[in-house]
Coordinates of N, CA and C in Angstrom, one line a residue:
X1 N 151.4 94.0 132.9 CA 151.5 95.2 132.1 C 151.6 96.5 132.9
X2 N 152.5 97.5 132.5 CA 152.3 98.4 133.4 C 151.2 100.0 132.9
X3 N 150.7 99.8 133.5 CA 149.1 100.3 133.7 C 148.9 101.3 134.8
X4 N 148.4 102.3 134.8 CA 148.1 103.6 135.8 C 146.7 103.1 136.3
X5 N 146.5 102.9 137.3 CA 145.0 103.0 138.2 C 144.0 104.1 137.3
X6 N 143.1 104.1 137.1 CA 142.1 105.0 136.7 C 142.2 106.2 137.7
X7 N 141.8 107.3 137.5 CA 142.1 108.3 138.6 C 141.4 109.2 137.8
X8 N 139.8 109.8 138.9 CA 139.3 110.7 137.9 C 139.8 112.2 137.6
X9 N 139.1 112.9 136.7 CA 140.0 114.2 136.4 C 139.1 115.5 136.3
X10 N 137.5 115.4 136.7 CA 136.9 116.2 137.0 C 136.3 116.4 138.1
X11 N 136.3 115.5 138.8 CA 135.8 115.8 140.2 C 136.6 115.8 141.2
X12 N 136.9 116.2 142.2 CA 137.8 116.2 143.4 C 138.3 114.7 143.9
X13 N 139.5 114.7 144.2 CA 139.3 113.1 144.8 C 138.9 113.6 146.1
X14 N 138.4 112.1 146.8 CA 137.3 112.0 147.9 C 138.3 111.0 149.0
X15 N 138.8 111.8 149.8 CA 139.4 111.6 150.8 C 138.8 110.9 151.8
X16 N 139.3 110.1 153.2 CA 139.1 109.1 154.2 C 139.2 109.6 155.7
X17 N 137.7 110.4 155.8 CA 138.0 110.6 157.7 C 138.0 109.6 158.4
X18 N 139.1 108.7 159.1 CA 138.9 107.9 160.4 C 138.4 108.4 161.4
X19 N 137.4 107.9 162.1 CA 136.9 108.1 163.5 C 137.2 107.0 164.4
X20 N 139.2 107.5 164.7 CA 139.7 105.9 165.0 C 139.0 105.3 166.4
X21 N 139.0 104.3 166.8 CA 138.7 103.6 167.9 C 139.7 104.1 169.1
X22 N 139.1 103.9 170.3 CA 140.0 104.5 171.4 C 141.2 102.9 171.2
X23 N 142.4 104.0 171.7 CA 143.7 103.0 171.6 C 144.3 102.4 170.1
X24 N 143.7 102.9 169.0 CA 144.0 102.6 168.0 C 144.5 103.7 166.9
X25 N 145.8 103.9 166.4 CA 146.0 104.8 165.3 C 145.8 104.1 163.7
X26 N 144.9 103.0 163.7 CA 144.6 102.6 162.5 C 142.8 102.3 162.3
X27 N 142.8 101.5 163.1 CA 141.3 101.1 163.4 C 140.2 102.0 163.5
X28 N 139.0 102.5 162.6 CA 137.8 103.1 163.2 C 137.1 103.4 162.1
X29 N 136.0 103.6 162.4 CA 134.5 104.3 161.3 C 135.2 104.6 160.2
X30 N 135.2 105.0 158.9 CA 135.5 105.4 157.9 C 134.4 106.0 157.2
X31 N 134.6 107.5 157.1 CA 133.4 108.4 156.4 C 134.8 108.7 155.1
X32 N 133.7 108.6 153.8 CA 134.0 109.6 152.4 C 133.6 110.9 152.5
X33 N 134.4 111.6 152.5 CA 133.9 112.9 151.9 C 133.8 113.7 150.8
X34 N 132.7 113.7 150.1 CA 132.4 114.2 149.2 C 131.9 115.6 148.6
X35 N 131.3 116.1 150.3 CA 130.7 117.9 150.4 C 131.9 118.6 150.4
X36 N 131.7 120.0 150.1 CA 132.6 120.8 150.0 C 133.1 121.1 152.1
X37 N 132.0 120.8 152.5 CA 132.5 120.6 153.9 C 131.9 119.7 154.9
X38 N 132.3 119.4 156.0 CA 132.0 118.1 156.8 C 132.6 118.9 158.3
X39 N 131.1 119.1 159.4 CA 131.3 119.6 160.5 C 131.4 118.4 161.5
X40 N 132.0 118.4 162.2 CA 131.8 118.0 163.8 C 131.8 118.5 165.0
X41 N 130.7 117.9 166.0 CA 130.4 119.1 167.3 C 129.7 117.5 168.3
X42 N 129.5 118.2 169.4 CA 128.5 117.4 170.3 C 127.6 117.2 169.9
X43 N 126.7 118.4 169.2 CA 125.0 118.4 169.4 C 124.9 118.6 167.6
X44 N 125.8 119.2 167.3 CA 126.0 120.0 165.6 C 126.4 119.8 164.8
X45 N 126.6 119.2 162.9 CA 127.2 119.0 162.3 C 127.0 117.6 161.7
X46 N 127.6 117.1 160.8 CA 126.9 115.4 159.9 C 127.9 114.5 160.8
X47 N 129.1 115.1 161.8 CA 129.5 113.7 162.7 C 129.1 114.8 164.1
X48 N 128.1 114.0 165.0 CA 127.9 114.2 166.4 C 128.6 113.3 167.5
X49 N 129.3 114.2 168.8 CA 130.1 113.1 169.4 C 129.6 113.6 170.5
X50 N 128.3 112.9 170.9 CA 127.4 113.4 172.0 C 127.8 112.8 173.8
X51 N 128.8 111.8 173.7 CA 129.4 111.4 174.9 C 130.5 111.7 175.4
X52 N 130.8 113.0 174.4 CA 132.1 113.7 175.0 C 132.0 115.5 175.4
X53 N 131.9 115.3 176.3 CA 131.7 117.0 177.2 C 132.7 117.6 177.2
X54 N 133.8 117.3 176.1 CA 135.0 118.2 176.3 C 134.7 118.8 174.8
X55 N 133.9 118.3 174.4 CA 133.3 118.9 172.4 C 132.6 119.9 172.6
X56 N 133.0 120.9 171.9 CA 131.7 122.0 172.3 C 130.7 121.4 171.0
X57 N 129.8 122.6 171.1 CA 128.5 121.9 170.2 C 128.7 122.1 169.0
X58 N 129.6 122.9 168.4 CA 130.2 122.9 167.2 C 131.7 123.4 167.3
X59 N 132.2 122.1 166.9 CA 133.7 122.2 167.1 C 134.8 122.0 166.1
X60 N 134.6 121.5 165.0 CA 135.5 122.0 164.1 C 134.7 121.3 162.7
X61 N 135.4 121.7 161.8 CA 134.8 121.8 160.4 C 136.0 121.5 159.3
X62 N 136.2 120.4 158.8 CA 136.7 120.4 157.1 C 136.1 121.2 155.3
X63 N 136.8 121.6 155.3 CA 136.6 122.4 153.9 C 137.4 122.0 152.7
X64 N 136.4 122.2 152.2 CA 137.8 121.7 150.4 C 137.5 123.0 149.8
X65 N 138.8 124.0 149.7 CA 139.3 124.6 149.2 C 139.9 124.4 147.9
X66 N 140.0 125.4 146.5 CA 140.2 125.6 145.5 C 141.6 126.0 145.8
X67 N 142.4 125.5 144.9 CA 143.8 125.6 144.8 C 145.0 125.0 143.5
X68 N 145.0 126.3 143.1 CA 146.4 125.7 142.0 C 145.6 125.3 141.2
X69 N 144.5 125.3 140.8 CA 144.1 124.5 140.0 C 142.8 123.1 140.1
X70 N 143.8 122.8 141.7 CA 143.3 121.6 142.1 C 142.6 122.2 143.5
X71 N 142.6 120.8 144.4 CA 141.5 122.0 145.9 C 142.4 121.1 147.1
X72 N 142.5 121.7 148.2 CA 143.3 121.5 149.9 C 142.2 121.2 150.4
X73 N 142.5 120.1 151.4 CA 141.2 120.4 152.5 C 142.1 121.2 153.7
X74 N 141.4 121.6 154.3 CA 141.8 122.8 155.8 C 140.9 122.5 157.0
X75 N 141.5 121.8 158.2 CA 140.8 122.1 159.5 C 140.6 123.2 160.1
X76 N 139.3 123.5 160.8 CA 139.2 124.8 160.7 C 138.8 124.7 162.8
X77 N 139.1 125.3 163.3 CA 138.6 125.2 164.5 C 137.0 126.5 165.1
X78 N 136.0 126.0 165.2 CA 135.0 126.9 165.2 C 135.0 127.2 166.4
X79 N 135.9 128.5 167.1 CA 136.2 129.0 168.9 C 135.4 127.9 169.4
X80 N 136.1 126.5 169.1 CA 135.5 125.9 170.3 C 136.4 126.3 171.7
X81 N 135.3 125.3 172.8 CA 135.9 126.2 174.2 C 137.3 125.6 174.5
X82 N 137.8 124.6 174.1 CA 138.9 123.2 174.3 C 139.3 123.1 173.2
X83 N 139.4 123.9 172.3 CA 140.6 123.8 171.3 C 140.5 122.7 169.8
X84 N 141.1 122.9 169.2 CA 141.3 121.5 167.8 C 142.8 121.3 168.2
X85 N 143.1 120.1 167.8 CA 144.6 119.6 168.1 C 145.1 119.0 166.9
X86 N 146.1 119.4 165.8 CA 147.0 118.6 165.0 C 147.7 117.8 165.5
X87 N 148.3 116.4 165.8 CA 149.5 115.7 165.8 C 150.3 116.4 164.6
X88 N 151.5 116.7 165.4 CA 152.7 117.8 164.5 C 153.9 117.2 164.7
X89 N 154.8 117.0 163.1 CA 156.1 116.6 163.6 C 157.0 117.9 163.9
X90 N 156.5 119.6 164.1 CA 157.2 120.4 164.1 C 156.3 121.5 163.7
X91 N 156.4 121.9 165.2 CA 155.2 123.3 164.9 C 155.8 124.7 166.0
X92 N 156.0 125.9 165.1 CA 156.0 127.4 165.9 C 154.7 127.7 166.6
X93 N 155.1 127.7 167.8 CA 154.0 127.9 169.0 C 154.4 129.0 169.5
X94 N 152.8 129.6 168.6 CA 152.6 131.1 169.4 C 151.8 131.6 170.6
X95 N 152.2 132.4 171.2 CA 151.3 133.0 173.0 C 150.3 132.2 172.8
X96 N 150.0 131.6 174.3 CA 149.1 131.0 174.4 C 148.3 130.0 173.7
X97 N 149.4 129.5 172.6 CA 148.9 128.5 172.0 C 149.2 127.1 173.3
X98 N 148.4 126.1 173.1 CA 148.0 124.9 174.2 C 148.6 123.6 173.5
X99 N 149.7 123.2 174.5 CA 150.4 121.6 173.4 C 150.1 120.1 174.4
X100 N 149.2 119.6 174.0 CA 149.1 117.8 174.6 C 150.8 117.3 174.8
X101 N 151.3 116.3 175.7 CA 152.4 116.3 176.0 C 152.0 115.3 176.9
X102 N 151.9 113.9 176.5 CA 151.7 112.8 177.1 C 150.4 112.9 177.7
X103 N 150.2 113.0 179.2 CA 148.7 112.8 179.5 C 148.3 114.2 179.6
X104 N 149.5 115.1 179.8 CA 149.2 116.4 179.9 C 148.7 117.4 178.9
X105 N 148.1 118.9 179.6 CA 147.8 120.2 178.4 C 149.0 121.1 179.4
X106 N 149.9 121.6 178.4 CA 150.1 122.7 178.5 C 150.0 124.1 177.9
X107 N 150.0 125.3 178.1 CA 149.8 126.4 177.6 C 151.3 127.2 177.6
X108 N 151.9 128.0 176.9 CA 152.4 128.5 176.3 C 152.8 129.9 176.6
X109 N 153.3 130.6 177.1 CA 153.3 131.5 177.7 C 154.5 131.9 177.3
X110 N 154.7 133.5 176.3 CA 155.9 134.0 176.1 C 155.3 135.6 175.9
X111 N 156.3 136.1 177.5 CA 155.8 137.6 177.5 C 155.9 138.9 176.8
X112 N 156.8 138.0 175.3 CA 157.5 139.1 174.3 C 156.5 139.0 173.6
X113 N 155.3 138.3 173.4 CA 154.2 138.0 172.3 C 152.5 138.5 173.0
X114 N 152.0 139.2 171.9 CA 150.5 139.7 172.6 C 149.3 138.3 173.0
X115 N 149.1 138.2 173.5 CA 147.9 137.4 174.0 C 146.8 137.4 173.1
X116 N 146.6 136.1 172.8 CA 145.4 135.6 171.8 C 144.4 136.2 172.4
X117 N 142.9 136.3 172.1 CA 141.7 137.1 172.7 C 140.9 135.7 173.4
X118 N 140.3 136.2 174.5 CA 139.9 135.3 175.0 C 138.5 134.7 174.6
X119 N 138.2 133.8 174.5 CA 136.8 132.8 174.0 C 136.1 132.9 175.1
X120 N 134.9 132.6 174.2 CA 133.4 133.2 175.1 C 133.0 131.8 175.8
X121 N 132.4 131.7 176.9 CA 132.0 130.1 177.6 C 130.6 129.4 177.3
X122 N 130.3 128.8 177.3 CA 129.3 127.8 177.4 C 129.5 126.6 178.0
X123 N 128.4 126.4 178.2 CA 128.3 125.0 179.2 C 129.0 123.5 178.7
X124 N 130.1 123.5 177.6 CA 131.1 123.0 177.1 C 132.2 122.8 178.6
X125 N 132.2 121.5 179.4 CA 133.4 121.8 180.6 C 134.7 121.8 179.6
X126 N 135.0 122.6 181.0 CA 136.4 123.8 180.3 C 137.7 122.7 181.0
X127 N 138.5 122.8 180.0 CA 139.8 121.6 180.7 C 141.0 122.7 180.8
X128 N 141.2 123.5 179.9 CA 141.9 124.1 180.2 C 141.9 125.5 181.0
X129 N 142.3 125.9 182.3 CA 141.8 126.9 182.9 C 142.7 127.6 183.4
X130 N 144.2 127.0 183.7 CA 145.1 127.6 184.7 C 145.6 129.2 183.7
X131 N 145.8 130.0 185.0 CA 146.3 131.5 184.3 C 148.1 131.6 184.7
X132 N 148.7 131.5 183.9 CA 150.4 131.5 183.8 C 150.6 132.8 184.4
X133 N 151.6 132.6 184.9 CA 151.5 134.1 186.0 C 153.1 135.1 184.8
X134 N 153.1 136.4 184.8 CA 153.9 136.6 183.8 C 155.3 137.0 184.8
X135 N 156.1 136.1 183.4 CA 157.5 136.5 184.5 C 158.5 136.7 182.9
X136 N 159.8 137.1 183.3 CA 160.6 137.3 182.0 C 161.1 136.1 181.5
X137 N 160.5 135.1 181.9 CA 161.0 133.6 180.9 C 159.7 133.4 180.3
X138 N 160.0 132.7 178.8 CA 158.6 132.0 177.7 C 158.5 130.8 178.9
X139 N 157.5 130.4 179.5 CA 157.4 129.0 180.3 C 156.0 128.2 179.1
X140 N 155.9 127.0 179.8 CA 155.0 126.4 179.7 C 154.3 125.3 181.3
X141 N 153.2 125.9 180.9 CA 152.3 125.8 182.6 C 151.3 124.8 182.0
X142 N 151.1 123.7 183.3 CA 150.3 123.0 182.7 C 148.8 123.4 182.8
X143 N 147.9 123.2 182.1 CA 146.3 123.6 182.2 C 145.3 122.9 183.5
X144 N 145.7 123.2 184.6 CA 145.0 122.4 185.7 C 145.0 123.1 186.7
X145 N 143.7 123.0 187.2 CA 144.0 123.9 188.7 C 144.3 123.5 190.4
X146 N 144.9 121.7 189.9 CA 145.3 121.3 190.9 C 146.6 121.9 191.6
X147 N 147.1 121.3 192.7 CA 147.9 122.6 193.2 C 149.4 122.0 192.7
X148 N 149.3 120.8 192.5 CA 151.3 120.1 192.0 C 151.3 120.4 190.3
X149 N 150.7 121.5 190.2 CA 150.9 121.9 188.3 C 152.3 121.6 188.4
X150 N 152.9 121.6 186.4 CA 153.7 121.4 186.5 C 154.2 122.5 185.6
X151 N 155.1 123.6 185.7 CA 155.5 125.0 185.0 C 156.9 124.7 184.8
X152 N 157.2 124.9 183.8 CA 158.8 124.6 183.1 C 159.2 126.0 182.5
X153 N 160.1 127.0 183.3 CA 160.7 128.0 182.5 C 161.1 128.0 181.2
X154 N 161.3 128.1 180.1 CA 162.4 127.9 178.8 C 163.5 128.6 179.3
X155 N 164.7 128.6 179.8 CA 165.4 129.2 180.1 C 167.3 129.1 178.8
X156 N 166.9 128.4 178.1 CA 167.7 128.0 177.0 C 167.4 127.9 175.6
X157 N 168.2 128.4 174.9 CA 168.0 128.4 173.6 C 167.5 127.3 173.2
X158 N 167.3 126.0 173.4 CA 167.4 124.5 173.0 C 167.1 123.9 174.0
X159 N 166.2 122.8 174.3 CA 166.1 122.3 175.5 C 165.0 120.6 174.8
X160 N 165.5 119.7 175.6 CA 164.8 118.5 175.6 C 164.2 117.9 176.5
X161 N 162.9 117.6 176.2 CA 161.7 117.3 177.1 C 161.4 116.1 177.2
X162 N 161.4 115.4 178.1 CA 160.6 113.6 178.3 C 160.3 113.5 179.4
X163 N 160.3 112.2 179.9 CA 160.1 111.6 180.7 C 160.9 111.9 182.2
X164 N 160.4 111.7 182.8 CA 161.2 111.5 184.6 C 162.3 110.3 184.3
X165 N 163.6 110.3 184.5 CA 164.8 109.6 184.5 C 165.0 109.8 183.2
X166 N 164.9 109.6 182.1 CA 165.2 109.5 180.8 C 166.0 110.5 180.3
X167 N 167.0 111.8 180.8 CA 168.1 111.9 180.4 C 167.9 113.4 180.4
X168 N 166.3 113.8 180.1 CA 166.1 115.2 179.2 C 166.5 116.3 179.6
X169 N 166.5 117.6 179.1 CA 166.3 119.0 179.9 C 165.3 119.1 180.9
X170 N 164.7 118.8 180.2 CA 163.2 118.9 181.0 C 162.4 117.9 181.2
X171 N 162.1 117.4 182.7 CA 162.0 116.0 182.9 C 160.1 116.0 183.3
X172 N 159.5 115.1 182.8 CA 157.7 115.5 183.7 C 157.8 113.7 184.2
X173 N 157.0 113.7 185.0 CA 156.7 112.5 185.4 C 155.4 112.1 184.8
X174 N 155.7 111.3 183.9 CA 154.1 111.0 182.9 C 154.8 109.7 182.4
X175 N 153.9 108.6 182.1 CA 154.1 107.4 181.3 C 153.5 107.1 180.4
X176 N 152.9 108.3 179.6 CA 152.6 108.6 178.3 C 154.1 109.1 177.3
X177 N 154.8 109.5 178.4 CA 156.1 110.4 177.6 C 156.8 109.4 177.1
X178 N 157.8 110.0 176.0 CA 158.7 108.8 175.6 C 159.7 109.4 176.7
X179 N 161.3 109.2 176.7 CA 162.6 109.8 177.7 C 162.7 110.7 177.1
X180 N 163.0 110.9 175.6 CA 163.5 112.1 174.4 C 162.3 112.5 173.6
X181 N 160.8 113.2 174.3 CA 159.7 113.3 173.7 C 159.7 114.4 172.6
X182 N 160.4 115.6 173.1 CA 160.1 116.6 171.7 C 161.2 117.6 172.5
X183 N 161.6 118.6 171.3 CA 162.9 119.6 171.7 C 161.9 120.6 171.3
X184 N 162.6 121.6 172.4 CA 162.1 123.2 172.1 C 163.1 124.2 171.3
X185 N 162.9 124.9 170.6 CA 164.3 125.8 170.4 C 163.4 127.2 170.2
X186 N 164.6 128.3 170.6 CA 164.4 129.3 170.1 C 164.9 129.8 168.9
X187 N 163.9 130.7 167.9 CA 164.3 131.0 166.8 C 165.3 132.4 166.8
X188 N 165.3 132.9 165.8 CA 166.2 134.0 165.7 C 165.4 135.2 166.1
X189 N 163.6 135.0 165.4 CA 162.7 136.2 165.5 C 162.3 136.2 167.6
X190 N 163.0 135.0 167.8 CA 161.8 135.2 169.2 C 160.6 134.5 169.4
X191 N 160.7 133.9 168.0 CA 159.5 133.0 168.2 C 160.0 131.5 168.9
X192 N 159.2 130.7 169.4 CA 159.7 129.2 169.6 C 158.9 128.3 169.0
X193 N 159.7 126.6 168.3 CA 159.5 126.1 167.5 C 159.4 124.4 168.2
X194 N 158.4 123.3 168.7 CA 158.4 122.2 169.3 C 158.8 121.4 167.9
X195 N 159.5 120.4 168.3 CA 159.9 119.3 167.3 C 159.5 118.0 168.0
X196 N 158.8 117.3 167.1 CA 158.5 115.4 167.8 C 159.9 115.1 167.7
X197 N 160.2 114.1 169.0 CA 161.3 113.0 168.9 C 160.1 111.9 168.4
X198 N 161.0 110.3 167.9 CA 160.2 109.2 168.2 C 159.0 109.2 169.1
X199 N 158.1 108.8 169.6 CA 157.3 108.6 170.6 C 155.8 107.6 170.1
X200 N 155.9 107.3 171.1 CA 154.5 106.3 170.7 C 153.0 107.4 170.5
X201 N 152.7 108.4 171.3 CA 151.5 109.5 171.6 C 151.8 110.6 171.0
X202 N 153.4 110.9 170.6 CA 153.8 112.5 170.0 C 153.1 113.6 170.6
X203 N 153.1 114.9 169.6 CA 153.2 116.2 170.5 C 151.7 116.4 169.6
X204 N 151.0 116.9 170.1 CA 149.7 117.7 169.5 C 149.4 118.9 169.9
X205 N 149.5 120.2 168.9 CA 149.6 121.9 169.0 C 148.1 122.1 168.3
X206 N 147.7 122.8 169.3 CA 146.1 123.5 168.8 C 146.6 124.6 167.8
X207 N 145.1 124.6 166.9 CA 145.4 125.1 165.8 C 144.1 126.1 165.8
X208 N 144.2 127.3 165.0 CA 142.8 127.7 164.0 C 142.7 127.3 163.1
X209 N 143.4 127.3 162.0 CA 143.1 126.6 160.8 C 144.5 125.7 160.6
X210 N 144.1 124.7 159.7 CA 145.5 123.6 159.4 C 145.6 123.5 158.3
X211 N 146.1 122.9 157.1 CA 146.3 122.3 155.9 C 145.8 120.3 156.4
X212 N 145.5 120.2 155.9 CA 145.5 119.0 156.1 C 146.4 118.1 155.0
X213 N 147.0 117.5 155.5 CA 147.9 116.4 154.4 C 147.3 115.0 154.1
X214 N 147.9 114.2 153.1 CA 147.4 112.6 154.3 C 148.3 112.3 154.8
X215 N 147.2 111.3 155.8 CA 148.0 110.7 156.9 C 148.1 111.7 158.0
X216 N 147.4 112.6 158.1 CA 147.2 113.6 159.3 C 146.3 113.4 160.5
X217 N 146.3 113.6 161.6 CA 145.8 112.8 162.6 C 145.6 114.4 163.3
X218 N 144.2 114.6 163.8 CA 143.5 115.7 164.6 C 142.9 115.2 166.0
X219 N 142.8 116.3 166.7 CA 141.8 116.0 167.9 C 141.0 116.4 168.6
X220 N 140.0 116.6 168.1 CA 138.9 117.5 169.1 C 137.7 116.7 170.4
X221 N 138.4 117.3 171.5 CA 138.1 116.7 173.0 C 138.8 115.5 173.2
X222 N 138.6 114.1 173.4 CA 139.0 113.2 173.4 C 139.0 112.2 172.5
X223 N 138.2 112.6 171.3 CA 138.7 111.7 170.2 C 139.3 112.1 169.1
X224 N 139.8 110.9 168.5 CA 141.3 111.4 167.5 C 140.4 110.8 166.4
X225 N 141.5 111.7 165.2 CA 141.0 111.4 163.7 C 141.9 111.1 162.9
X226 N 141.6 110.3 161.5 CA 142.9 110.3 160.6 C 141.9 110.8 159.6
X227 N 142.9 111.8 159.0 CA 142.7 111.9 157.4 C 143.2 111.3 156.3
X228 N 142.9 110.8 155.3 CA 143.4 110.4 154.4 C 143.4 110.4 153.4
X229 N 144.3 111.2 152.0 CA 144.1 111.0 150.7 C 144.3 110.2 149.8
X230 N 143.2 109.7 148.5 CA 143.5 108.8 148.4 C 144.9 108.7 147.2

């Protein structure tokens, strides 16, 4: 018979945080959420991720927002010291915003754009630290203060990023990369826009706040999350 699932109509539906397992974009813990919000941190919040020193002690927060009628949830990043990360198929990256890029962080650097304000420290270890030195090209520098960093001018309207041998504009030596990892372009305003190619790891852009979709995948310090609606 053809029949509609029951689906309630006064209460919010109750979406699916994965706390996937390392090495897994399917597999992990499964929390319901049912509060209007759901924190995680190291030391703070109803999920604690106390063996990871790259979490500050309160590090980011889900909200269910009122909307249209119906309600969004929104990731929210609470100035942690290391950032919240969306996996993005396509994100405008503004000054000093910070993009994961196989094993690497890099930071964002475009001297036509004012500089985000800088976050206050705690004993949260700090991963990203390198200072991009300012020159007339938007570059991206990687976040390390070893001395073989790797700094890539943008010097083209359009440019393609992968792997070492694999064909790109822009080549990194990582085997996290796919060959054709993600394209950069410039917009018309001046702003610049990262696009995922295919890739097994994809591109992840720190955020303040997000929309959450399903099927959205976050990352605060070194573990990943999936969201999911039902």
């Amino acid at each position: 018979e053809d029949q509609q699932d029951y689906r309630p109509r006064l209460r919010p539906p109750v979406p699916i945080l994965t706390v996937l397992d390392d090495g897994s974009r399917e597999v992990g813990e499964e929390i319901r959420l049912r509060a209007e919000s759901y924190r995680i941190g190291r030391t703070e919040g109803e999920l604690r991720i106390p063996n990871d020193g790259v979490v500050s002690h309160a590090h980011a927060e889900i909200r269910r927002i009122p909307w249209k009628g119906g309600f969004q949830w929104h990731l929210h990043d609470l100035e942690s010291r290391n950032g919240t990360f969306v996996r993005c198929a396509r994100a405008v990256i503004h000054d000093q915003a910070i993009i994961i890029l196989g094993s690497r962080r890099f930071r964002f650097h475009n001297p036509m754009r004012p500089n985000s304000p800088a976050q206050e420290c705690d004993e949260t270890h700090m991963v990203d630290q390198a200072k991009v030195p300012s020159n007339g090209w938007p570059s991206l520098a990687e976040t390390s203060n070893q001395v073989d960093v790797v700094r890539l001018p943008l010097k083209q309207e359009s440019m393609t990023l992968g792997r070492l041998g694999g064909g790109a504009t822009l080549e990194i030596d990582d085997p996290l990369l796919a060959h054709k990892h993600a394209t950069l372009r410039r917009m018309r305003d001046g702003t610049w826009m990262i696009e995922a190619e295919r890739s097994r790891n994809g591109i992840w852009v720190s955020i303040n706040t997000a929309v959450l979709g399903s099927n959205c995948y976050f990352l605060c310090g070194e573990q990943q999350f999936r969201f999911m609606m039902p």
